Amino acid sequence: MFSSAGKHHKLPTSSAEADQASVADSGATQHDVLWPTERDSSVSNTAYELAPHDRHSSESISSSFMFRDSMDGSIEHAGHFRLRNMDAAGSSFSADHSRDRTDHVYDRESDTPVHTGGASMISSFFNLTNAIVGAGVIGLPYAIRQAGFIIGVLMIIVLALLVDWTLRVLALNSKLSGQQTYQGLVEHCFGRTGLLANSFFQGAMAGGGMASFIVIVGDTLPHVLFALMPSVGQTGFGQFVFSRRFVIAFFVIFMAYPLSLYRDVGKLSKTSAFAVVAMCTIIASVIIEGPRIDPELRAERGSPVVLANTGVFQAVGIITFAFVCHHNSFMIYGSLRKPTLNRYFEVIHISTVIATVASLIIAIIGYIYFREKTQGNILNNFPQDNLLINIARSLFALNMITTFPMETLVAREVIDQLMFRNQEFSMKRHVIITTVLCALCLVVGETVCNLGVLLELTGGLSASFLAFILPPACYIKLCSGPKLSWKTVPHWLCICFGFTVMVLSTVLSIRHAVVSQEANGSCWNVQ
C-alpha cells in the first residue's frame, strides 16, 4: 500500500488510475515524485511513499504515461514520474502489471497498447548471447595458458558472474533514472563531463570492435578459400576474387553495410541466431579435430598442466574483452517487446550461462590439447589444410560480419547523442553516418593486417570502464541513503577492480608493444 497525506493508495498501473489518483489528492504535497516534463496545470501532483510489502512492479521505479487523443490521434498529454526515496537494491520487481503491455504508449480510453512492435525473448536472447560470445572467445585458451589452469577457469566464472551482475545493475539504473540509453544514464548521473567520458570509451569500444571484425575477415576467409578451392586459386581470376582486399570489400559492402542500416537491433535476431550456431560449430570443430591432428602440433607428451601462472592481468584483459557487451545492452533491453526488468533479467541469466559454458568448453579443451603451444587465436594452432577447421574459420568470419552491425548501432548512437541529440530522426543522416562508419572500417581492414596491441589497448581500456566502473558508479549516484554503506560495498569493490584492470591492461599493452619482436601482422601472404 502507499501513503499520501494520511491516505492509502495503490501505485497507479494505468493512465486512467494515475489521473484519478492525481485529482483525488490534489491537495497533497509533492516531495517524492519527479515530473521532468510539463503537465497540464489541472492535474495536481501526488506523492506516493512505497511500502516494503508493495514492491511488486517495475513501475515502482519508473512509469511513463502518454495519452493519445481519440479525435485526431495527436499526443495530448505526456508525463513521467519516478519515486526517488526508494531502496532499489532491496526491491523485487515483477512484471505482473506490465506483462500484458508492449511498451509505454496506451490508448486514452481503453488503456490498451497503441504499438505492439519489438523483439521476443528468444530474439533478445540470441542478440545478447551473440554480443557476449564474440571475437574474444577464441582467445580464451590462451588466457588459460597465461593465468594457469585453475586460476584461469576461476577467472572466467567470476568475471561471467560479474558481467551478469553489472548488466542487471545497468537495467536497474535505467529504471531509477528513467533513461533509455547508456549515454543518457551517464549524463543524468555525472553531467556533461560524464557524457563525454562515456562517449569516448563507448565509441572506442564499438569502433575497435568494428575494425577488428573486418580484419578477422581479411585474415581468415582468403586463406580458407584458397585451401578449399586450390585449383581456382591458381588462376588469375581466382587470385583476384580470393585476394584479401576483394574479400573484405565484398563482405563489407554487400553484407555488413546493409545489415548495419537497420535501426532496430531486434531485427538482427536471425543473424544473431546464426552467429550463436556458428560459434557452437567452432567449439565442436576444436573438440573433434584436436585429437586427430599431427601430434607434433599438440602439446608434448608428458608436458605439465600449469595450475597457476604469472600472466593473470593479461588473462583478465582477454576474458573481459570476450564477455563485455554493456555498450549493446541498452538497445537489446529496449528492443524487448515487453521491456520489464524480470523479462530482461531472464534474458541476461540465460545468455550469460550459455556464454559461460561455451567459453569454458573451448578454453579448457583448447588449453589441454596444446598447453604451452596455445596461440592467441586457437584456430591458428590447427593446420591450414584441415577441412573442418577451415569451415570453422569461415563461420567465424561470417560470425564477425553478423556481429558487426551490433557495434555499428552503438557507434551511430554515440554520434547521434553527441551531435544531433535535439534533432528529429533523419533517414538521410542515418544513412550518411552508417556509410561513413563502414567506410572507415573498410579502409582499416584494407590497410591493416593485424590490429594487435591496438585492439588489446582499446578493448581492455574501454571494456573495463564500461563494464566494471560506470554501472556501479551510476547506481551509487542514484541510490538513496549514504554513499558509503554496506549496501554499496559491492559497488565500490567493483569500481576498484575495474580501475585496477584498466590501468594494468593499458600498461601491459604498451609494454608488449615496445618489447614485442613480432611483425605487425600477417595477411596470410594473400594480397
mmCIF file of C-alpha atoms in Angstrom, residues 53-242:
data_model
loop_
_atom_site.group_PDB
_atom_site.id
_atom_site.type_symbol
_atom_site.label_atom_id
_atom_site.label_comp_id
_atom_site.label_asym_id
_atom_site.label_seq_id
_atom_site.Cartn_x
_atom_site.Cartn_y
_atom_site.Cartn_z
ATOM 1 C CA HIS A 53 5.347 -5.178 1.027
ATOM 2 C CA ASP A 54 4.080 -3.358 -2.059
ATOM 3 C CA ARG A 55 7.326 -3.503 -4.068
ATOM 4 C CA HIS A 56 5.739 -5.592 -6.747
ATOM 5 C CA SER A 57 6.143 -3.871 -10.057
ATOM 6 C CA SER A 58 8.828 -2.481 -12.285
ATOM 7 C CA GLU A 59 6.600 0.582 -12.430
ATOM 8 C CA SER A 60 7.523 1.159 -8.759
ATOM 9 C CA ILE A 61 10.755 2.559 -10.120
ATOM 10 C CA SER A 62 9.721 4.418 -13.213
ATOM 11 C CA SER A 63 6.478 4.939 -15.080
ATOM 12 C CA SER A 64 5.753 6.808 -18.268
ATOM 13 C CA PHE A 65 2.382 7.988 -19.481
ATOM 14 C CA MET A 66 1.437 9.031 -22.993
ATOM 15 C CA PHE A 67 -2.240 9.523 -23.801
ATOM 16 C CA ARG A 68 -3.460 9.553 -27.381
ATOM 17 C CA ASP A 69 -6.239 11.972 -28.335
ATOM 18 C CA SER A 70 -9.209 9.969 -29.539
ATOM 19 C CA MET A 71 -10.219 12.640 -32.050
ATOM 20 C CA ASP A 72 -7.118 13.424 -34.088
ATOM 21 C CA GLY A 73 -4.572 10.901 -32.835
ATOM 22 C CA SER A 74 -2.149 13.531 -31.557
ATOM 23 C CA ILE A 75 -0.323 13.210 -28.275
ATOM 24 C CA GLU A 76 -2.361 15.228 -25.806
ATOM 25 C CA HIS A 77 -0.526 14.741 -22.559
ATOM 26 C CA ALA A 78 2.799 13.300 -21.555
ATOM 27 C CA GLY A 79 4.260 12.748 -18.174
ATOM 28 C CA HIS A 80 6.894 10.750 -16.370
ATOM 29 C CA PHE A 81 7.323 10.222 -12.672
ATOM 30 C CA ARG A 82 9.900 8.492 -10.554
ATOM 31 C CA LEU A 83 9.788 7.544 -6.891
ATOM 32 C CA ARG A 84 13.032 8.942 -5.570
ATOM 33 C CA ASN A 85 13.479 7.772 -1.996
ATOM 34 C CA MET A 86 13.248 4.075 -2.645
ATOM 35 C CA ASP A 87 15.768 1.428 -1.745
ATOM 36 C CA ALA A 88 16.103 -0.062 -5.203
ATOM 37 C CA ALA A 89 18.602 -2.689 -4.133
ATOM 38 C CA GLY A 90 16.074 -4.174 -1.748
ATOM 39 C CA SER A 91 13.202 -4.055 -4.192
ATOM 40 C CA SER A 92 11.822 -7.033 -6.024
ATOM 41 C CA PHE A 93 10.367 -6.492 -9.432
ATOM 42 C CA SER A 94 7.542 -8.378 -11.009
ATOM 43 C CA ALA A 95 6.047 -7.938 -14.413
ATOM 44 C CA ASP A 96 2.541 -8.817 -13.257
ATOM 45 C CA HIS A 97 1.033 -5.492 -14.249
ATOM 46 C CA SER A 98 3.226 -4.711 -17.217
ATOM 47 C CA ARG A 99 3.473 -8.205 -18.666
ATOM 48 C CA ASP A 100 0.435 -7.603 -20.827
ATOM 49 C CA ARG A 101 1.846 -4.407 -22.300
ATOM 50 C CA THR A 102 4.218 -3.990 -25.171
ATOM 51 C CA ASP A 103 5.529 -0.505 -24.386
ATOM 52 C CA HIS A 104 4.553 2.688 -22.579
ATOM 53 C CA VAL A 105 2.110 4.085 -25.159
ATOM 54 C CA TYR A 106 -1.562 3.471 -24.381
ATOM 55 C CA ASP A 107 -4.968 4.436 -25.679
ATOM 56 C CA ARG A 108 -6.564 7.113 -23.515
ATOM 57 C CA GLU A 109 -9.948 5.474 -23.125
ATOM 58 C CA SER A 110 -9.208 1.748 -23.056
ATOM 59 C CA ASP A 111 -5.662 1.840 -21.665
ATOM 60 C CA THR A 112 -4.624 -0.649 -24.323
ATOM 61 C CA PRO A 113 -1.277 -0.610 -26.125
ATOM 62 C CA VAL A 114 -1.078 1.556 -29.230
ATOM 63 C CA HIS A 115 2.071 -0.132 -30.570
ATOM 64 C CA THR A 116 2.918 -3.821 -30.412
ATOM 65 C CA GLY A 117 6.358 -3.995 -32.041
ATOM 66 C CA GLY A 118 9.572 -5.261 -30.521
ATOM 67 C CA ALA A 119 11.725 -8.353 -30.169
ATOM 68 C CA SER A 120 10.660 -11.549 -28.453
ATOM 69 C CA MET A 121 12.503 -13.136 -25.537
ATOM 70 C CA ILE A 122 14.154 -15.614 -27.905
ATOM 71 C CA SER A 123 15.292 -12.861 -30.283
ATOM 72 C CA SER A 124 16.738 -10.852 -27.400
ATOM 73 C CA PHE A 125 18.446 -13.986 -26.081
ATOM 74 C CA PHE A 126 20.192 -14.547 -29.416
ATOM 75 C CA ASN A 127 21.198 -10.871 -29.644
ATOM 76 C CA LEU A 128 22.675 -10.766 -26.138
ATOM 77 C CA THR A 129 24.381 -14.154 -26.441
ATOM 78 C CA ASN A 130 25.920 -13.052 -29.728
ATOM 79 C CA ALA A 131 27.105 -9.832 -28.073
ATOM 80 C CA ILE A 132 28.730 -11.791 -25.206
ATOM 81 C CA VAL A 133 30.224 -14.678 -27.190
ATOM 82 C CA GLY A 134 32.135 -12.551 -29.650
ATOM 83 C CA ALA A 135 35.573 -12.450 -31.175
ATOM 84 C CA GLY A 136 37.331 -12.756 -27.817
ATOM 85 C CA VAL A 137 36.139 -16.302 -27.203
ATOM 86 C CA ILE A 138 38.814 -17.837 -29.462
ATOM 87 C CA GLY A 139 41.466 -16.231 -27.240
ATOM 88 C CA LEU A 140 40.234 -17.857 -24.029
ATOM 89 C CA PRO A 141 42.522 -20.939 -24.270
ATOM 90 C CA TYR A 142 45.433 -18.503 -24.411
ATOM 91 C CA ALA A 143 44.033 -16.756 -21.325
ATOM 92 C CA ILE A 144 44.118 -20.102 -19.504
ATOM 93 C CA ARG A 145 47.739 -20.509 -20.557
ATOM 94 C CA GLN A 146 48.585 -17.033 -19.276
ATOM 95 C CA ALA A 147 46.894 -17.368 -15.891
ATOM 96 C CA GLY A 148 47.220 -21.092 -15.295
ATOM 97 C CA PHE A 149 44.531 -23.746 -15.458
ATOM 98 C CA ILE A 150 42.878 -23.327 -12.042
ATOM 99 C CA ILE A 151 43.158 -19.542 -11.870
ATOM 100 C CA GLY A 152 42.061 -19.153 -15.488
ATOM 101 C CA VAL A 153 38.932 -21.265 -15.051
ATOM 102 C CA LEU A 154 38.019 -19.456 -11.830
ATOM 103 C CA MET A 155 38.532 -16.089 -13.520
ATOM 104 C CA ILE A 156 36.199 -16.994 -16.385
ATOM 105 C CA ILE A 157 33.477 -17.977 -13.916
ATOM 106 C CA VAL A 158 33.983 -14.950 -11.639
ATOM 107 C CA LEU A 159 34.081 -12.445 -14.494
ATOM 108 C CA ALA A 160 30.996 -14.034 -16.062
ATOM 109 C CA LEU A 161 29.125 -13.603 -12.761
ATOM 110 C CA LEU A 162 30.372 -10.025 -12.549
ATOM 111 C CA VAL A 163 29.194 -9.270 -16.080
ATOM 112 C CA ASP A 164 25.778 -10.780 -15.280
ATOM 113 C CA TRP A 165 25.517 -8.595 -12.171
ATOM 114 C CA THR A 166 26.650 -5.360 -13.813
ATOM 115 C CA LEU A 167 24.241 -5.892 -16.727
ATOM 116 C CA ARG A 168 21.408 -6.113 -14.210
ATOM 117 C CA VAL A 169 22.723 -3.061 -12.376
ATOM 118 C CA LEU A 170 22.621 -1.147 -15.678
ATOM 119 C CA ALA A 171 18.998 -2.137 -16.247
ATOM 120 C CA LEU A 172 18.122 -1.106 -12.693
ATOM 121 C CA ASN A 173 19.907 2.198 -13.220
ATOM 122 C CA SER A 174 17.768 2.732 -16.302
ATOM 123 C CA LYS A 175 14.628 2.333 -14.226
ATOM 124 C CA LEU A 176 15.929 4.558 -11.424
ATOM 125 C CA SER A 177 16.906 7.351 -13.783
ATOM 126 C CA GLY A 178 14.233 6.975 -16.441
ATOM 127 C CA GLN A 179 16.970 6.966 -19.111
ATOM 128 C CA GLN A 180 16.882 4.639 -22.102
ATOM 129 C CA THR A 181 20.479 4.927 -23.335
ATOM 130 C CA TYR A 182 23.882 4.418 -21.757
ATOM 131 C CA GLN A 183 24.852 7.987 -22.672
ATOM 132 C CA GLY A 184 21.666 9.378 -21.183
ATOM 133 C CA LEU A 185 22.210 7.453 -17.956
ATOM 134 C CA VAL A 186 25.770 8.674 -17.508
ATOM 135 C CA GLU A 187 24.833 12.275 -18.319
ATOM 136 C CA HIS A 188 21.939 12.084 -15.852
ATOM 137 C CA CYS A 189 24.356 10.956 -13.138
ATOM 138 C CA PHE A 190 27.551 12.879 -13.923
ATOM 139 C CA GLY A 191 26.576 15.668 -16.299
ATOM 140 C CA ARG A 192 28.299 16.706 -19.486
ATOM 141 C CA THR A 193 31.718 15.512 -18.295
ATOM 142 C CA GLY A 194 30.379 12.019 -17.709
ATOM 143 C CA LEU A 195 28.704 12.013 -21.111
ATOM 144 C CA LEU A 196 31.939 12.929 -22.889
ATOM 145 C CA ALA A 197 33.930 10.286 -20.999
ATOM 146 C CA ASN A 198 31.347 7.596 -21.672
ATOM 147 C CA SER A 199 31.091 8.554 -25.341
ATOM 148 C CA PHE A 200 34.852 8.287 -25.748
ATOM 149 C CA PHE A 201 35.113 4.816 -24.185
ATOM 150 C CA GLN A 202 31.899 3.552 -25.762
ATOM 151 C CA GLY A 203 32.869 4.840 -29.186
ATOM 152 C CA ALA A 204 36.366 3.378 -28.852
ATOM 153 C CA MET A 205 34.945 0.006 -27.857
ATOM 154 C CA ALA A 206 32.437 -0.073 -30.710
ATOM 155 C CA GLY A 207 34.864 1.302 -33.296
ATOM 156 C CA GLY A 208 37.613 -1.089 -32.224
ATOM 157 C CA GLY A 209 35.188 -3.979 -32.439
ATOM 158 C CA MET A 210 34.031 -2.999 -35.930
ATOM 159 C CA ALA A 211 37.601 -2.682 -37.179
ATOM 160 C CA SER A 212 38.703 -5.950 -35.568
ATOM 161 C CA PHE A 213 35.829 -7.879 -37.147
ATOM 162 C CA ILE A 214 36.801 -6.665 -40.610
ATOM 163 C CA VAL A 215 40.468 -7.502 -40.034
ATOM 164 C CA ILE A 216 39.468 -11.001 -38.897
ATOM 165 C CA VAL A 217 37.526 -11.484 -42.118
ATOM 166 C CA GLY A 218 40.576 -10.422 -44.112
ATOM 167 C CA ASP A 219 42.860 -12.728 -42.133
ATOM 168 C CA THR A 220 40.714 -15.848 -42.403
ATOM 169 C CA LEU A 221 38.458 -16.066 -45.452
ATOM 170 C CA PRO A 222 41.100 -15.627 -48.202
ATOM 171 C CA HIS A 223 43.123 -18.430 -46.650
ATOM 172 C CA VAL A 224 40.026 -20.622 -46.364
ATOM 173 C CA LEU A 225 39.019 -20.022 -49.982
ATOM 174 C CA PHE A 226 42.477 -20.901 -51.289
ATOM 175 C CA ALA A 227 42.507 -24.086 -49.173
ATOM 176 C CA LEU A 228 39.033 -25.200 -50.249
ATOM 177 C CA MET A 229 39.453 -24.410 -53.969
ATOM 178 C CA PRO A 230 43.185 -24.578 -54.743
ATOM 179 C CA SER A 231 42.701 -25.099 -58.484
ATOM 180 C CA VAL A 232 40.568 -21.960 -58.794
ATOM 181 C CA GLY A 233 43.050 -20.059 -56.681
ATOM 182 C CA GLN A 234 45.808 -20.758 -59.160
ATOM 183 C CA THR A 235 44.032 -18.871 -61.944
ATOM 184 C CA GLY A 236 44.240 -15.142 -62.422
ATOM 185 C CA PHE A 237 40.521 -14.775 -61.689
ATOM 186 C CA GLY A 238 40.818 -16.831 -58.504
ATOM 187 C CA GLN A 239 43.789 -14.868 -57.248
ATOM 188 C CA PHE A 240 41.780 -11.676 -57.654
ATOM 189 C CA VAL A 241 38.489 -12.956 -56.182
ATOM 190 C CA PHE A 242 40.216 -14.757 -53.294
#
